Structures are given as structure tokens and as C-alpha cells.
Amino acid sequence: MAAWETNVRKVIPYTPGEQPECPDIIKLNTNENPYPPAPGVTRILREMDAECLRKYPDPTADALVLALSEHYHVPKEQIFVGVGSDDVLAMSFLTFFNGEKPILFPDITYSFYDVWAELYRIPYERQPLDDRFEIRTEDYLKPCGGIVIPNPNAPTGAEKDLAELERIIAANPDVIVIIDEAYIDFGGTSALGLISKYDNLLVVQTFSKSRSLAGMRIGYAFGSKELIRYLNDAKYSFNSYTMNTVTIAMGVEAVKDDAYFQETIRKVIATREWTKEELRRLGFVFQDSRSNFIFASHPDYPAKELFAALKQQGIYVRYFEKPRIDNYLRISIGTEEEMKTLLSFLKQYVGA
């Protein structure tokens, strides 16, 4: 090892889902929304004057913050925006988790959490999910340096009851509790209503899933004025111009068109519920999902082999070769036609 490497900050990076470039692929591996973004977003793409790119964007992304404020009925001072919820979460780890006690999050969850903890040298402990892949409230009722709970969880799709989440928040008034709600719009109950009650609560959401803007990278958080001020102080010390002008304008349009948003959500939920029924008929087992994916296993067919067989057919799902979950597939909800193609192949595979 070269001498200069002794001072390099080394970390095992997060591994994102595969992004195949082949045509005619059915892509059900990264939980993207199968439907296009709101029509206003497309209009912005057509009409945006390239002259606007000559100048720096608004560092406060005020137009987007205002749109979120009006939509969610939350004061602007209690909203933070970033380049995807990954950016918001990473900035939150950097800002709030600086104590000596370990932060807590589930052992089966979004695998970026431990990456950020390692990167920022934050002590952490993974709390095991129970045998049903559910979060145990009692695991988070102990001294710690902070808490991160995804709700619904990924990759399991299970939702934690809001009353139990509040127990955790109330029991930890001296540390920041982050509720990561990337999938909350697909039938879950948000903790947003609790931010006026608990000044240590940060609720994080994203445009990547329900608003079909994964390619534009918009995330946001709700919290007390103090939490948001601290986040902005860290952001402006890191990079003032994190969100570009076009993204801000598209985000505003996506928020404004609530009718389109609700219609898209209804279609995804309806397809998810139909897919659950069909998978059960084929012998698959899974916990109830309140997200835009299903985390499923078949007792007679190894997930790794199913994953490979599906991929050979041009159907991409997500397989995690990790303890406890290496016989499960995470299947994103696509269009009705895409899910019918998936189910048709699975019927042939299992001989149903």
C-alpha cells in the first residue's frame, strides 16, 4: 500500500440496482414508477429556455419549497429539499449523528444506511427484524445516538404502525429520529402529522417513486424549524447549489398536479393487489406490502435460480445474496401488462 493511502477514507460503497440498456426489457428491479411524470413536467422539458442554464440556480429552491409547503400545509421553514432522498438522508446523517453512542436501524433495510455511517465514522447497531421481517419497537427503546426507521421498510415492504412509531419517537427525546418514507404514498400512514408534536423528528420523502421523477433526483424532509435550519447550515457549508434550475421547475409541476398523482398511485396500488393474489395462487409467500414492490419467496424454487431464469427472459427483478433474505425476490410493480408477462412466465416455471 502506498504511503498516501493510509489517510484515504475507505468505505464499501452502496450497490444500486442494475440499469439495463437493452431494449424490450421489463424492468422491475429498482422500484421506479412505471408511469410517466405529470404532464406539466413534460411541458417544462419542451418550453424551458436554455438561457436559464447560464445562471446559478436558486440555492434555496424556494419555488419548490413553496409548492411543497402549500401541498402539505407545512410552513416553508420546516421543509428541506435535496438531490433525491439519498442526499437528504446523507446530509441528515452528517448533521445529526455526531455522538459517541451508536445510531440504530434495522438489520434488513435500505443498505445505504450503514454506508453513510461508515463514511462519516458514525457508530451504529443493526436491530434484527423479527421472524416476520417486522421492526420490534422494544429494540429502539434504549439509549442511542439516533434512530433511522424506513416506513414502509425496504426491501420487505412492511409498514410499522404509526402508534408504535410514536412510542419510539417519544421514548428518544434526546436524539434525532428519522422516518424514511420513500414509499409512504402507496398506502401507508405518514408520520408527518407528528412533527408539530416532536421537535426531534425528521420525516423524509422523495419524488423518485410515487411522482415518477427518479431521473431528476428530488428529495425533501419535514421537521421542526430548528432541525431544518441545522440541515440548511450543513448544506450551504457543503454545496450551495445542489439542485439545478430545470429540476426545481419540474418538481413544482409534479407537486401541482395532484389529480394526476392520485390517479397514478391508484393504478400502482390496484396492480400491486392483483399481483399479490396471483403470486399467492402460485405458492409464493410474502408479508403484506404497503409499497410499490413485493418481497416474495417460493418454498419450492430457490430465489437465485428464479432470478436468473427471469433475467434470461428479459425480466429484471432484485435479488439480495445476504443472510436471511437470500431466498427472496423484490419485485417492483410495473404496468398491468408488465405484471401479466411476469406472472405468465412464473406460471410456466412453477408448472401451475
Coordinates of N, CA and C in Angstrom, one line a residue, residues 213-305:
L213 N -40.1 10.6 -10.8 CA -39.0 11.5 -11.1 C -37.7 11.0 -10.6
A214 N -37.5 9.7 -10.6 CA -36.2 9.1 -10.2 C -35.0 9.7 -10.9
G215 N -35.2 10.0 -12.2 CA -34.2 10.5 -13.0 C -33.8 12.0 -12.8
M216 N -34.6 12.7 -12.0 CA -34.4 14.1 -11.7 C -33.8 14.3 -10.4
R217 N -33.9 13.4 -9.5 CA -33.3 13.4 -8.1 C -33.9 14.6 -7.3
I218 N -35.0 14.4 -6.7 CA -35.6 15.3 -5.7 C -36.0 14.6 -4.5
G219 N -35.5 15.1 -3.4 CA -35.9 14.5 -2.1 C -36.3 15.7 -1.1
Y220 N -37.0 15.4 -0.1 CA -37.3 16.5 0.8 C -37.6 16.0 2.2
A221 N -37.5 16.9 3.2 CA -37.7 16.5 4.6 C -38.6 17.5 5.3
F222 N -39.3 17.0 6.3 CA -40.1 17.9 7.2 C -39.6 17.7 8.6
G223 N -39.5 18.8 9.3 CA -39.1 18.8 10.7 C -39.3 20.1 11.4
S224 N -38.9 20.2 12.6 CA -39.0 21.5 13.3 C -38.1 22.5 12.6
K225 N -38.4 23.8 12.9 CA -37.6 24.9 12.3 C -36.2 24.7 12.6
E226 N -35.9 24.3 13.9 CA -34.5 24.1 14.3 C -33.8 23.0 13.5
L227 N -34.4 21.9 13.3 CA -33.8 20.8 12.5 C -33.5 21.3 11.1
I228 N -34.5 21.9 10.5 CA -34.3 22.4 9.1 C -33.2 23.4 9.0
R229 N -33.1 24.3 10.0 CA -32.1 25.3 10.0 C -30.7 24.6 10.0
Y230 N -30.6 23.6 10.9 CA -29.3 22.9 11.0 C -29.0 22.2 9.7
L231 N -29.9 21.6 9.1 CA -29.7 20.9 7.8 C -29.2 21.9 6.8
N232 N -29.9 23.1 6.7 CA -29.5 24.1 5.7 C -28.1 24.6 6.0
D233 N -27.8 24.8 7.2 CA -26.4 25.3 7.5 C -25.4 24.3 7.0
A234 N -25.7 23.0 7.2 CA -24.7 22.0 6.7 C -24.7 22.0 5.2
K235 N -25.9 22.0 4.6 CA -26.0 22.0 3.1 C -25.2 23.2 2.5
Y236 N -25.4 24.4 3.0 CA -24.7 25.6 2.5 C -23.2 25.6 2.8
S237 N -22.8 24.8 3.8 CA -21.4 24.6 4.0 C -20.7 23.6 3.1
F238 N -21.6 22.8 2.5 CA -21.1 21.7 1.7 C -21.2 22.1 0.2
N239 N -22.4 22.5 -0.3 CA -22.6 22.9 -1.7 C -23.9 23.7 -1.7
S240 N -23.8 25.0 -2.0 CA -24.9 25.8 -2.0 C -25.9 25.5 -3.2
Y241 N -25.4 25.1 -4.3 CA -26.2 24.9 -5.5 C -26.4 23.4 -5.8
T242 N -27.1 22.8 -4.9 CA -27.3 21.3 -5.1 C -28.4 20.9 -6.1
M243 N -29.4 21.8 -6.3 CA -30.5 21.4 -7.2 C -30.5 22.3 -8.3
N244 N -30.5 21.8 -9.6 CA -30.5 22.6 -10.7 C -31.8 23.3 -11.1
T245 N -31.8 24.3 -11.9 CA -32.9 25.1 -12.3 C -34.1 24.2 -12.9
V246 N -33.7 23.4 -13.8 CA -34.7 22.5 -14.5 C -35.4 21.6 -13.5
T247 N -34.6 21.0 -12.6 CA -35.2 20.1 -11.6 C -36.2 20.8 -10.7
I248 N -35.8 22.0 -10.3 CA -36.7 22.8 -9.4 C -38.1 23.0 -10.1
A249 N -38.0 23.4 -11.4 CA -39.2 23.7 -12.2 C -40.1 22.5 -12.4
M250 N -39.4 21.4 -12.6 CA -40.1 20.1 -12.8 C -40.8 19.6 -11.5
G251 N -40.1 19.8 -10.4 CA -40.6 19.4 -9.1 C -41.9 20.2 -8.8
V252 N -41.9 21.5 -9.1 CA -43.1 22.3 -8.9 C -44.2 21.8 -9.6
E253 N -44.0 21.5 -10.9 CA -45.1 21.0 -11.7 C -45.6 19.6 -11.2
A254 N -44.7 18.8 -10.8 CA -45.2 17.5 -10.3 C -46.0 17.6 -9.0
V255 N -45.7 18.5 -8.2 CA -46.5 18.8 -6.9 C -47.8 19.4 -7.3
K256 N -47.9 20.3 -8.2 CA -49.1 21.0 -8.5 C -50.2 20.1 -9.1
D257 N -49.8 19.1 -9.8 CA -50.8 18.2 -10.5 C -51.2 17.1 -9.6
D258 N -52.0 17.4 -8.6 CA -52.4 16.3 -7.6 C -53.3 15.3 -8.2
A259 N -54.2 15.7 -9.1 CA -55.1 14.7 -9.7 C -54.3 13.6 -10.4
Y260 N -53.3 14.0 -11.2 CA -52.5 13.0 -11.9 C -51.8 12.1 -10.9
F261 N -51.2 12.7 -9.9 CA -50.5 12.0 -8.9 C -51.4 10.9 -8.2
Q262 N -52.6 11.3 -7.8 CA -53.5 10.4 -7.2 C -54.0 9.3 -8.2
E263 N -54.2 9.6 -9.4 CA -54.5 8.6 -10.4 C -53.4 7.6 -10.6
T264 N -52.2 8.0 -10.7 CA -51.1 7.1 -10.8 C -50.9 6.2 -9.6
I265 N -51.1 6.7 -8.4 CA -51.0 5.9 -7.2 C -52.0 4.9 -7.2
R266 N -53.2 5.2 -7.6 CA -54.3 4.2 -7.6 C -54.0 3.1 -8.5
K267 N -53.5 3.4 -9.7 CA -53.1 2.3 -10.6 C -52.1 1.4 -10.1
V268 N -51.0 2.0 -9.5 CA -50.0 1.1 -8.9 C -50.5 0.2 -7.8
I269 N -51.3 0.8 -6.9 CA -51.9 0.0 -5.8 C -52.8 -1.1 -6.3
A270 N -53.6 -0.8 -7.3 CA -54.5 -1.8 -7.9 C -53.7 -2.9 -8.5
T271 N -52.7 -2.6 -9.2 CA -51.9 -3.6 -9.8 C -51.1 -4.5 -8.8
R272 N -50.7 -3.8 -7.7 CA -50.0 -4.5 -6.6 C -50.9 -5.5 -6.0
E273 N -52.1 -5.1 -5.7 CA -53.1 -6.0 -5.0 C -53.4 -7.2 -5.9
W274 N -53.6 -7.0 -7.2 CA -53.9 -8.1 -8.1 C -52.7 -9.0 -8.2
T275 N -51.5 -8.4 -8.2 CA -50.2 -9.3 -8.3 C -50.1 -10.1 -7.1
K276 N -50.4 -9.6 -5.9 CA -50.4 -10.4 -4.7 C -51.2 -11.6 -4.8
E277 N -52.5 -11.4 -5.3 CA -53.4 -12.6 -5.4 C -52.8 -13.6 -6.3
E278 N -52.3 -13.2 -7.4 CA -51.7 -14.1 -8.4 C -50.5 -14.9 -7.9
L279 N -49.6 -14.1 -7.2 CA -48.5 -14.8 -6.6 C -48.9 -15.8 -5.6
R280 N -49.8 -15.5 -4.8 CA -50.3 -16.5 -3.7 C -50.8 -17.7 -4.4
R281 N -51.5 -17.6 -5.5 CA -52.1 -18.8 -6.2 C -50.9 -19.7 -6.7
L282 N -49.8 -19.1 -7.0 CA -48.6 -19.8 -7.5 C -47.8 -20.4 -6.3
G283 N -48.2 -20.1 -5.1 CA -47.5 -20.7 -4.0 C -46.4 -19.8 -3.4
F284 N -46.3 -18.5 -3.8 CA -45.4 -17.6 -3.3 C -45.9 -17.1 -1.9
V285 N -44.9 -16.8 -1.0 CA -45.2 -16.3 0.3 C -44.6 -14.9 0.5
F286 N -45.2 -14.0 1.2 CA -44.7 -12.7 1.4 C -45.5 -12.0 2.5
Q287 N -44.9 -11.0 3.1 CA -45.6 -10.1 4.0 C -46.4 -9.1 3.2
D288 N -47.5 -8.6 3.8 CA -48.3 -7.6 3.1 C -47.4 -6.4 2.8
S289 N -47.5 -5.9 1.6 CA -46.7 -4.8 1.2 C -47.5 -3.5 1.1
R290 N -47.0 -2.5 1.6 CA -47.6 -1.1 1.5 C -46.7 -0.2 0.7
S291 N -46.0 -0.8 -0.2 CA -45.0 -0.1 -1.1 C -45.4 -0.4 -2.5
N292 N -44.5 0.0 -3.4 CA -44.7 -0.3 -4.8 C -43.8 -1.5 -5.3
F293 N -43.6 -2.5 -4.3 CA -42.9 -3.7 -4.6 C -43.4 -4.8 -3.7
I294 N -43.1 -6.0 -4.0 CA -43.5 -7.2 -3.2 C -42.2 -8.0 -3.0
F295 N -42.0 -8.4 -1.7 CA -40.8 -9.1 -1.3 C -41.2 -10.6 -1.1
A296 N -41.0 -11.4 -2.1 CA -41.6 -12.7 -2.2 C -40.6 -13.9 -2.3
S297 N -41.1 -15.0 -1.7 CA -40.3 -16.2 -1.7 C -41.2 -17.4 -2.1
H298 N -40.6 -18.4 -2.7 CA -41.3 -19.6 -3.0 C -40.7 -20.8 -2.3
P299 N -41.4 -21.6 -1.6 CA -40.8 -22.7 -0.8 C -40.2 -23.8 -1.6
D300 N -40.6 -23.9 -2.9 CA -40.1 -25.0 -3.7 C -39.0 -24.6 -4.8
Y301 N -38.9 -23.3 -5.0 CA -38.0 -22.8 -6.0 C -37.0 -21.7 -5.5
P302 N -35.7 -22.0 -5.5 CA -34.7 -21.1 -4.9 C -34.8 -19.7 -5.6
A303 N -34.7 -18.7 -4.9 CA -34.8 -17.3 -5.4 C -33.7 -17.0 -6.4
K304 N -32.5 -17.5 -6.1 CA -31.4 -17.2 -7.0 C -31.6 -17.8 -8.4
E305 N -32.2 -19.0 -8.4 CA -32.5 -19.6 -9.7 C -33.6 -18.9 -10.4

